[in-house]
Every structure is written in C-alpha cells, then in structure tokens.
C-alpha cells in the first residue's frame, strides 16, 4: 500500500475470500457492498461467502492444523513479530482504511492499529512461554507430566466497532498457541481484516493457517461450521444476544468457547475524587470510538456534593467536540455505524427525556448524509430510563446522583452485564473496598481506559466467558494433557 489516497487504500486490499493462502472468489461470484458511514456511499464490493465457501475455509484450516501445531514456537512467534512490524509500518494506510469503513476519526483509527499490533507483539513473546509440568505422584512411585497443546482448528467472529484489534486479539493467541482458524469479520467492516490477511501472508504465515470469510449471511455460513465438529473452539466478540445463540450452537459438539459480549459500564465519581481526572476519564470512557465500545461508560453516578460541577464541566467539554467525517482534521465525533444505530440512540434519549431527564447539550441527530448524532449530556436520569439497562453505543452521557457508597454500588451492579466499571475517588480504602464490591471483570480506578494487550480483558455475568490478552490470553487456545508415568 504505497498510495495513501482514499481510493488507493481501498484498491490495495484483496476483496475476495482468503482460503488456503489464496484469494478466492465466492461461489457464483457473489459480492456485497461496503459503505462509508459518513457519506452513505459505497466504498467497494467484497466477496459474499456461501455455506459452501465456509466449508472450504474450514477444510483448509483442518488440513493445515497438524503441521502448524508442529511448527517451532519460536517460528510462530517470529511470524507474529513480523506481522506486528508490518502493521506499524503501514499504520497510516490501515488507519485511513478503517476510518473509511467504520467512521472513527483518523487519530483513533491509528491508535487502534497500534493497539492491534501490540497483541501480535505480546503473543509473539508468549508463543515461547507455553509451560508444562513434571511432578512426583503423592504415592512417590509415579510421575505426572503436564503438557499443553493447541486446541485445534478455531472459529473466530469479530464485530465492526474495532475492526482490526478484535481480530488480532484472537489471531495473536491462536497463532502463538499453534491453532489454525477461520475468521469472519462483521459485514460492515470487512476491509481491515482482508488487509490483515495480506499482512499475515507477507509475514510468512503458512497457507491455510488463517482463512478469512466475508459474508452477508453470517448465521447461514457460521452455524454449519460450528455444528460440523471439526473446529474445536469458537471465540466470539459481539452482542450478548448473538453470543447466547452461538453458545447454544456450540453445545451440540461441546466446543470450547470464549465470549466477549456486551457491557453497561457504570462510572462512579465520589465527592473526594480529583475532578479534573474524573472529567478527563469521563471523556475517554464515553467518547472513545464515538461511544461505540463495549467498555463505554453507559451510566454516570456522581455524588451529590459535586454533581452540579461535574455536569457543567462535562457539558462544556462535550458541547465543544468537533463533529464530522473521521478523515477531517480535528474531528472527534464521527458518524455512527448505520442509520439503525442513530435511530436507537435517538429513541433512548427521547425515552429518558420523556421520563424527566434534562438535556444539557446535544439530544438530536444531524440530518444526512451520514449517520451523525450530537454529543449529548443528560442529567436527572431516572432509574426507569431504558438507557440505564441497554447499551447506548453512541455519544450520550446520562448522569444520575447518589448520596451513599452503598447506593452507588447497588446502582452500578443493577445490570445483567459485568464487563467494566469505572471508579473515581482519592480515598484509597474506599477505592479498594468499592473495587472489590463492583461486579465487573475489569475496574478503571481513577482512569477511563482499561484496554491493554498485556492485561486480561473480559467480563463476568452476561458480559462473557474467558479472557483475552495478558498471560492468560493464550490459555484460551491451549488444552492441558496429563501423562501418567509409571517408573
Ligand atoms: P453483533 O451483532 O453480535 O455481531 C458481532 C459479530 O457476529 C459480527 O461479525 C456479526 O456479523 C456476527 N453475527 C451476527 N449474527 C450472527 C449469527 N447468527 N451467527 C454468527 N455470527 C453472527 O455485534 P455488533 O453489533 O457487531 O457489535 C457490537 C456488540 O459487540 C456490542 O454489544 C458490544 O458491546 C460488543 N463488543 C464486545 C466486546 C468485548 O470485548 N466484550 C468488544 C467489542 C464489542 P454480521 O454483522 O456480518 O452479521
């Protein structure tokens, strides 16, 4: 990708399916369009896989599995390291591609490329640290050997909101562990994953180890692969509703599963917090990715003594954010992914306003073209408002007031989700006490971002199963085998 024009970065990407190391057109030459959410225009067409293409991709992953499992861990790590370097070297082109298909502002897209690349660097290092064990049996006679092996061929499904990082967060540990895969990006943002397939091939990944399926029929193509039984694991990132359905499908052949699902993050600010830090954290936790993140602060609970100042300062910051196409200089609020997203955000805000919430700024969509919704702050949000229980997935910050710590913790935990909670306080005892009581897989303590490739990312309750990243990330792709030795 040497041309950095918009047309140039789109043209440089393969538009076919990537199966067995080759670019292959879909059965019948079918394709579907990819749109720019800031204009509604078609960027290009990509291959539209059928169930038959899906089977070919799984055949390829199954055929490549034994040789790939036998590849030296150092060699697997070096492939990941080369792919990391290629991602960093091409960050500008890849960021532009991502902004075009997904809408996020260019600096954020570039940040995602770096974040995505870091998963490859981290797992390049983890590939050579897969450990085992040797122990004396309690009776003193036998010995236990504990050996860790790749789970086998995997199915990976990723969402549209982080089109590159959600892919590398799965492919990094899969490759490090020695697993082959069939990966399916979201139909709305397939281009980043197609670009990644080219980079992995260039980095020396053997044919068939990673196979990419783009399709407009995700259920029709993936269900037969899940039910086939040859793939031994499904790793999914997406909504809880789809995750639930996939778990049922996985039950039939008892697949291992990792589920990174939806969130409904509470953001607690106590009277004793550093207010500057809380406002900064709130802007990051709310506005990263235009609010379209599973980790997005969905509900702000602020203690009575500071709620007025917090609301005023957050409103000042939110109302000053430049909105526009993500490619334009200085833009912070890009478009939402599609019209349905704008409609959903609009209806959640109207519902809150109808129930008594006050709109301090924003509160409306922008006329097209493009799927824009204004950065919004709401106060006096009642508990009954729908946006306290549903993911907003947009640039809307609803604020409610609390008096006591017990009240704040109860409100924070009053959700089926448990991905992340944010907590701002300068009292160290309260910080630890409340962190322990919050029902979430991750806590942002005096900070508005928790994602880090070196840390275990994941949720509890209906936010998912398993962890990605950190030293535990590779475990999701390894089986433990115990060999009982008689001496
Ligand atoms: P989604 O509708 O659940 O889709 C996620 C992926 O699943 C897409 O690739 C989608 O493909 C595919 N899919 C949909 N229905 C399917 C089916 N029946 N069988 C197989 N695949 C199917 O979620 P989304 O709207 O793309 O993403 C937003 C959601 O992801 C939010 O809930 C967010 O919280 C969650 N998320 C969670 C994390 C985390 O780490 N916990 C990270 C990012 C996002 P098509 O779109 O092409 O149909």
GROMACS .gro file of N, CA and C in nm, residues 256-354:
model
  297
  256UNK      N    1  -1.508  -2.563   2.287
  256UNK     CA    2  -1.456  -2.462   2.382
  256UNK      C    3  -1.507  -2.327   2.335
  257UNK      N    4  -1.538  -2.236   2.427
  257UNK     CA    5  -1.585  -2.104   2.383
  257UNK      C    6  -1.517  -1.992   2.462
  258UNK      N    7  -1.493  -1.881   2.392
  258UNK     CA    8  -1.458  -1.755   2.458
  258UNK      C    9  -1.562  -1.656   2.409
  259UNK      N   10  -1.622  -1.582   2.501
  259UNK     CA   11  -1.731  -1.491   2.466
  259UNK      C   12  -1.701  -1.353   2.522
  260UNK      N   13  -1.674  -1.258   2.434
  260UNK     CA   14  -1.654  -1.119   2.475
  260UNK      C   15  -1.780  -1.044   2.433
  261UNK      N   16  -1.870  -1.021   2.529
  261UNK     CA   17  -2.004  -0.975   2.492
  261UNK      C   18  -2.029  -0.830   2.533
  262UNK      N   19  -2.155  -0.795   2.544
  262UNK     CA   20  -2.191  -0.655   2.565
  262UNK      C   21  -2.157  -0.604   2.705
  263UNK      N   22  -2.169  -0.474   2.723
  263UNK     CA   23  -2.143  -0.412   2.853
  263UNK      C   24  -2.245  -0.305   2.885
  264UNK      N   25  -2.241  -0.259   3.010
  264UNK     CA   26  -2.329  -0.149   3.054
  264UNK      C   27  -2.254  -0.079   3.167
  265UNK      N   28  -2.136  -0.022   3.131
  265UNK     CA   29  -2.042   0.022   3.233
  265UNK      C   30  -2.092   0.139   3.316
  266UNK      N   31  -2.090   0.123   3.449
  266UNK     CA   32  -2.117   0.237   3.538
  266UNK      C   33  -1.988   0.317   3.558
  267UNK      N   34  -2.003   0.447   3.581
  267UNK     CA   35  -1.888   0.536   3.602
  267UNK      C   36  -1.919   0.612   3.731
  268UNK      N   37  -1.852   0.574   3.842
  268UNK     CA   38  -1.883   0.631   3.973
  268UNK      C   39  -1.784   0.742   4.007
  269UNK      N   40  -1.837   0.857   4.049
  269UNK     CA   41  -1.748   0.966   4.092
  269UNK      C   42  -1.790   1.007   4.233
  270UNK      N   43  -1.696   0.991   4.328
  270UNK     CA   44  -1.724   1.027   4.467
  270UNK      C   45  -1.681   1.172   4.494
  271UNK      N   46  -1.741   1.231   4.597
  271UNK     CA   47  -1.710   1.370   4.635
  271UNK      C   48  -1.560   1.396   4.649
  272UNK      N   49  -1.487   1.294   4.696
  272UNK     CA   50  -1.345   1.314   4.724
  272UNK      C   51  -1.255   1.293   4.601
  273UNK      N   52  -1.315   1.275   4.482
  273UNK     CA   53  -1.234   1.246   4.362
  273UNK      C   54  -1.161   1.371   4.314
  274UNK      N   55  -1.055   1.351   4.240
  274UNK     CA   56  -0.987   1.460   4.168
  274UNK      C   57  -1.077   1.491   4.047
  275UNK      N   58  -1.143   1.604   4.050
  275UNK     CA   59  -1.246   1.632   3.949
  275UNK      C   60  -1.186   1.647   3.809
  276UNK      N   61  -1.067   1.704   3.801
  276UNK     CA   62  -1.002   1.715   3.668
  276UNK      C   63  -0.982   1.575   3.609
  277UNK      N   64  -0.931   1.485   3.692
  277UNK     CA   65  -0.906   1.348   3.644
  277UNK      C   66  -1.038   1.280   3.609
  278UNK      N   67  -1.142   1.306   3.687
  278UNK     CA   68  -1.272   1.241   3.661
  278UNK      C   69  -1.330   1.290   3.528
  279UNK      N   70  -1.315   1.419   3.500
  279UNK     CA   71  -1.369   1.472   3.373
  279UNK      C   72  -1.289   1.413   3.256
  280UNK      N   73  -1.158   1.410   3.271
  280UNK     CA   74  -1.073   1.353   3.166
  280UNK      C   75  -1.110   1.206   3.143
  281UNK      N   76  -1.122   1.133   3.253
  281UNK     CA   77  -1.158   0.991   3.245
  281UNK      C   78  -1.296   0.973   3.181
  282UNK      N   79  -1.388   1.061   3.217
  282UNK     CA   80  -1.524   1.051   3.162
  282UNK      C   81  -1.521   1.072   3.011
  283UNK      N   82  -1.443   1.168   2.966
  283UNK     CA   83  -1.435   1.194   2.821
  283UNK      C   84  -1.378   1.072   2.748
  284UNK      N   85  -1.276   1.011   2.808
  284UNK     CA   86  -1.217   0.892   2.743
  284UNK      C   87  -1.315   0.775   2.746
  285UNK      N   88  -1.372   0.751   2.864
  285UNK     CA   89  -1.458   0.633   2.878
  285UNK      C   90  -1.586   0.647   2.795
  286UNK      N   91  -1.630   0.772   2.774
  286UNK     CA   92  -1.753   0.792   2.697
  286UNK      C   93  -1.725   0.805   2.548
  287UNK      N   94  -1.623   0.884   2.512
  287UNK     CA   95  -1.611   0.925   2.372
  287UNK      C   96  -1.514   0.842   2.289
  288UNK      N   97  -1.436   0.751   2.353
  288UNK     CA   98  -1.351   0.664   2.273
  288UNK      C   99  -1.442   0.590   2.174
  289UNK      N  100  -1.404   0.592   2.049
  289UNK     CA  101  -1.482   0.520   1.946
  289UNK      C  102  -1.624   0.575   1.931
  290UNK      N  103  -1.642   0.705   1.957
  290UNK     CA  104  -1.774   0.771   1.942
  290UNK      C  105  -1.879   0.706   2.033
  291UNK      N  106  -1.831   0.648   2.142
  291UNK     CA  107  -1.923   0.581   2.235
  291UNK      C  108  -1.961   0.441   2.190
  292UNK      N  109  -1.908   0.397   2.076
  292UNK     CA  110  -1.944   0.264   2.024
  292UNK      C  111  -1.841   0.161   2.071
  293UNK      N  112  -1.831   0.146   2.202
  293UNK     CA  113  -1.736   0.049   2.258
  293UNK      C  114  -1.807  -0.028   2.368
  294UNK      N  115  -1.771  -0.158   2.380
  294UNK     CA  116  -1.830  -0.240   2.487
  294UNK      C  117  -1.788  -0.185   2.622
  295UNK      N  118  -1.675  -0.115   2.626
  295UNK     CA  119  -1.624  -0.059   2.752
  295UNK      C  120  -1.676   0.083   2.776
  296UNK      N  121  -1.759   0.137   2.689
  296UNK     CA  122  -1.805   0.275   2.702
  296UNK      C  123  -1.881   0.296   2.832
  297UNK      N  124  -1.853   0.409   2.899
  297UNK     CA  125  -1.930   0.444   3.019
  297UNK      C  126  -2.075   0.464   2.973
  298UNK      N  127  -2.166   0.385   3.030
  298UNK     CA  128  -2.306   0.389   2.984
  298UNK      C  129  -2.393   0.464   3.083
  299UNK      N  130  -2.345   0.471   3.212
  299UNK     CA  131  -2.424   0.536   3.318
  299UNK      C  132  -2.326   0.607   3.410
  300UNK      N  133  -2.347   0.737   3.432
  300UNK     CA  134  -2.262   0.812   3.524
  300UNK      C  135  -2.337   0.830   3.656
  301UNK      N  136  -2.277   0.789   3.766
  301UNK     CA  137  -2.334   0.810   3.900
  301UNK      C  138  -2.238   0.902   3.975
  302UNK      N  139  -2.287   1.021   4.010
  302UNK     CA  140  -2.199   1.122   4.070
  302UNK      C  141  -2.256   1.162   4.206
  303UNK      N  142  -2.166   1.172   4.307
  303UNK     CA  143  -2.213   1.203   4.443
  303UNK      C  144  -2.266   1.346   4.451
  304UNK      N  145  -2.364   1.365   4.539
  304UNK     CA  146  -2.442   1.490   4.539
  304UNK      C  147  -2.355   1.617   4.548
  305UNK      N  148  -2.250   1.614   4.629
  305UNK     CA  149  -2.171   1.735   4.652
  305UNK      C  150  -2.104   1.790   4.527
  306UNK      N  151  -2.080   1.707   4.427
  306UNK     CA  152  -2.008   1.753   4.308
  306UNK      C  153  -2.087   1.734   4.179
  307UNK      N  154  -2.211   1.688   4.190
  307UNK     CA  155  -2.283   1.652   4.067
  307UNK      C  156  -2.305   1.775   3.976
  308UNK      N  157  -2.328   1.891   4.038
  308UNK     CA  158  -2.355   2.008   3.956
  308UNK      C  159  -2.231   2.051   3.878
  309UNK      N  160  -2.117   2.056   3.951
  309UNK     CA  161  -1.993   2.097   3.884
  309UNK      C  162  -1.950   1.994   3.779
  310UNK      N  163  -1.963   1.867   3.813
  310UNK     CA  164  -1.928   1.761   3.718
  310UNK      C  165  -2.013   1.774   3.591
  311UNK      N  166  -2.142   1.792   3.607
  311UNK     CA  167  -2.233   1.801   3.491
  311UNK      C  168  -2.199   1.923   3.405
  312UNK      N  169  -2.172   2.036   3.473
  312UNK     CA  170  -2.141   2.158   3.399
  312UNK      C  171  -2.012   2.141   3.319
  313UNK      N  172  -1.910   2.085   3.385
  313UNK     CA  173  -1.781   2.073   3.315
  313UNK      C  174  -1.786   1.967   3.204
  314UNK      N  175  -1.859   1.861   3.228
  314UNK     CA  176  -1.870   1.759   3.121
  314UNK      C  177  -1.947   1.817   3.002
  315UNK      N  178  -2.049   1.896   3.031
  315UNK     CA  179  -2.129   1.958   2.924
  315UNK      C  180  -2.042   2.053   2.841
  316UNK      N  181  -1.958   2.131   2.910
  316UNK     CA  182  -1.867   2.223   2.838
  316UNK      C  183  -1.779   2.145   2.741
  317UNK      N  184  -1.722   2.036   2.792
  317UNK     CA  185  -1.630   1.957   2.708
  317UNK      C  186  -1.706   1.889   2.593
  318UNK      N  187  -1.820   1.832   2.622
  318UNK     CA  188  -1.894   1.756   2.519
  318UNK      C  189  -1.947   1.850   2.411
  319UNK      N  190  -1.993   1.969   2.452
  319UNK     CA  191  -2.055   2.058   2.351
  319UNK      C  192  -1.948   2.121   2.261
  320UNK      N  193  -1.821   2.114   2.302
  320UNK     CA  194  -1.716   2.175   2.220
  320UNK      C  195  -1.652   2.076   2.122
  321UNK      N  196  -1.700   1.950   2.120
  321UNK     CA  197  -1.633   1.850   2.036
  321UNK      C  198  -1.668   1.869   1.888
  322UNK      N  199  -1.567   1.881   1.802
  322UNK     CA  200  -1.597   1.895   1.659
  322UNK      C  201  -1.652   1.764   1.602
  323UNK      N  202  -1.758   1.777   1.522
  323UNK     CA  203  -1.821   1.659   1.461
  323UNK      C  204  -1.797   1.663   1.310
  324UNK      N  205  -1.783   1.550   1.249
  324UNK     CA  206  -1.765   1.549   1.104
  324UNK      C  207  -1.713   1.415   1.055
  325UNK      N  208  -1.670   1.413   0.933
  325UNK     CA  209  -1.615   1.292   0.873
  325UNK      C  210  -1.482   1.263   0.944
  326UNK      N  211  -1.457   1.136   0.973
  326UNK     CA  212  -1.339   1.099   1.050
  326UNK      C  213  -1.207   1.135   0.983
  327UNK      N  214  -1.210   1.158   0.854
  327UNK     CA  215  -1.088   1.193   0.781
  327UNK      C  216  -1.052   1.342   0.797
  328UNK      N  217  -1.148   1.423   0.848
  328UNK     CA  218  -1.121   1.567   0.860
  328UNK      C  219  -1.040   1.597   0.984
  329UNK      N  220  -0.948   1.692   0.969
  329UNK     CA  221  -0.859   1.735   1.078
  329UNK      C  222  -0.941   1.779   1.201
  330UNK      N  223  -0.904   1.731   1.317
  330UNK     CA  224  -0.963   1.780   1.443
  330UNK      C  225  -1.096   1.718   1.482
  331UNK      N  226  -1.156   1.637   1.393
  331UNK     CA  227  -1.287   1.579   1.426
  331UNK      C  228  -1.274   1.478   1.540
  332UNK      N  229  -1.368   1.484   1.635
  332UNK     CA  230  -1.370   1.388   1.746
  332UNK      C  231  -1.496   1.301   1.737
  333UNK      N  232  -1.608   1.364   1.696
  333UNK     CA  233  -1.733   1.289   1.687
  333UNK      C  234  -1.757   1.251   1.541
  334UNK      N  235  -1.726   1.127   1.509
  334UNK     CA  236  -1.750   1.078   1.373
  334UNK      C  237  -1.892   1.026   1.362
  335UNK      N  238  -1.926   0.962   1.250
  335UNK     CA  239  -2.061   0.907   1.232
  335UNK      C  240  -2.080   0.778   1.310
  336UNK      N  241  -2.203   0.745   1.344
  336UNK     CA  242  -2.233   0.612   1.397
  336UNK      C  243  -2.233   0.514   1.280
  337UNK      N  244  -2.235   0.385   1.313
  337UNK     CA  245  -2.209   0.286   1.208
  337UNK      C  246  -2.319   0.283   1.101
  338UNK      N  247  -2.447   0.300   1.141
  338UNK     CA  248  -2.552   0.297   1.039
  338UNK      C  249  -2.675   0.373   1.088
  339UNK      N  250  -2.774   0.382   1.003
  339UNK     CA  251  -2.897   0.456   1.039
  339UNK      C  252  -2.967   0.394   1.159
  340UNK      N  253  -2.964   0.261   1.166
  340UNK     CA  254  -3.032   0.195   1.278
  340UNK      C  255  -2.969   0.238   1.410
  341UNK      N  256  -2.836   0.257   1.410
  341UNK     CA  257  -2.767   0.300   1.533
  341UNK      C  258  -2.815   0.439   1.573
  342UNK      N  259  -2.831   0.528   1.476
  342UNK     CA  260  -2.878   0.664   1.505
  342UNK      C  261  -3.021   0.658   1.561
  343UNK      N  262  -3.102   0.574   1.500
  343UNK     CA  263  -3.242   0.561   1.548
  343UNK      C  264  -3.246   0.507   1.690
  344UNK      N  265  -3.157   0.411   1.720
  344UNK     CA  266  -3.158   0.353   1.854
  344UNK      C  267  -3.116   0.458   1.957
  345UNK      N  268  -3.010   0.533   1.928
  345UNK     CA  269  -2.964   0.636   2.022
  345UNK      C  270  -3.073   0.741   2.040
  346UNK      N  271  -3.135   0.785   1.928
  346UNK     CA  272  -3.241   0.885   1.936
  346UNK      C  273  -3.355   0.837   2.025
  347UNK      N  274  -3.394   0.711   2.009
  347UNK     CA  275  -3.509   0.665   2.085
  347UNK      C  276  -3.473   0.649   2.233
  348UNK      N  277  -3.349   0.611   2.265
  348UNK     CA  278  -3.310   0.600   2.406
  348UNK      C  279  -3.308   0.738   2.472
  349UNK      N  280  -3.261   0.840   2.399
  349UNK     CA  281  -3.256   0.975   2.455
  349UNK      C  282  -3.398   1.029   2.473
  350UNK      N  283  -3.485   1.009   2.374
  350UNK     CA  284  -3.625   1.055   2.387
  350UNK      C  285  -3.693   0.989   2.505
  351UNK      N  286  -3.669   0.859   2.520
  351UNK     CA  287  -3.731   0.787   2.631
  351UNK      C  288  -3.686   0.848   2.765
  352UNK      N  289  -3.554   0.877   2.777
  352UNK     CA  290  -3.504   0.934   2.904
  352UNK      C  291  -3.566   1.072   2.927
  353UNK      N  292  -3.574   1.153   2.820
  353UNK     CA  293  -3.630   1.288   2.833
  353UNK      C  294  -3.779   1.280   2.871
  354UNK      N  295  -3.853   1.186   2.810
  354UNK     CA  296  -3.994   1.169   2.843
  354UNK      C  297  -4.014   1.133   2.990
   0.00000   0.00000   0.00000
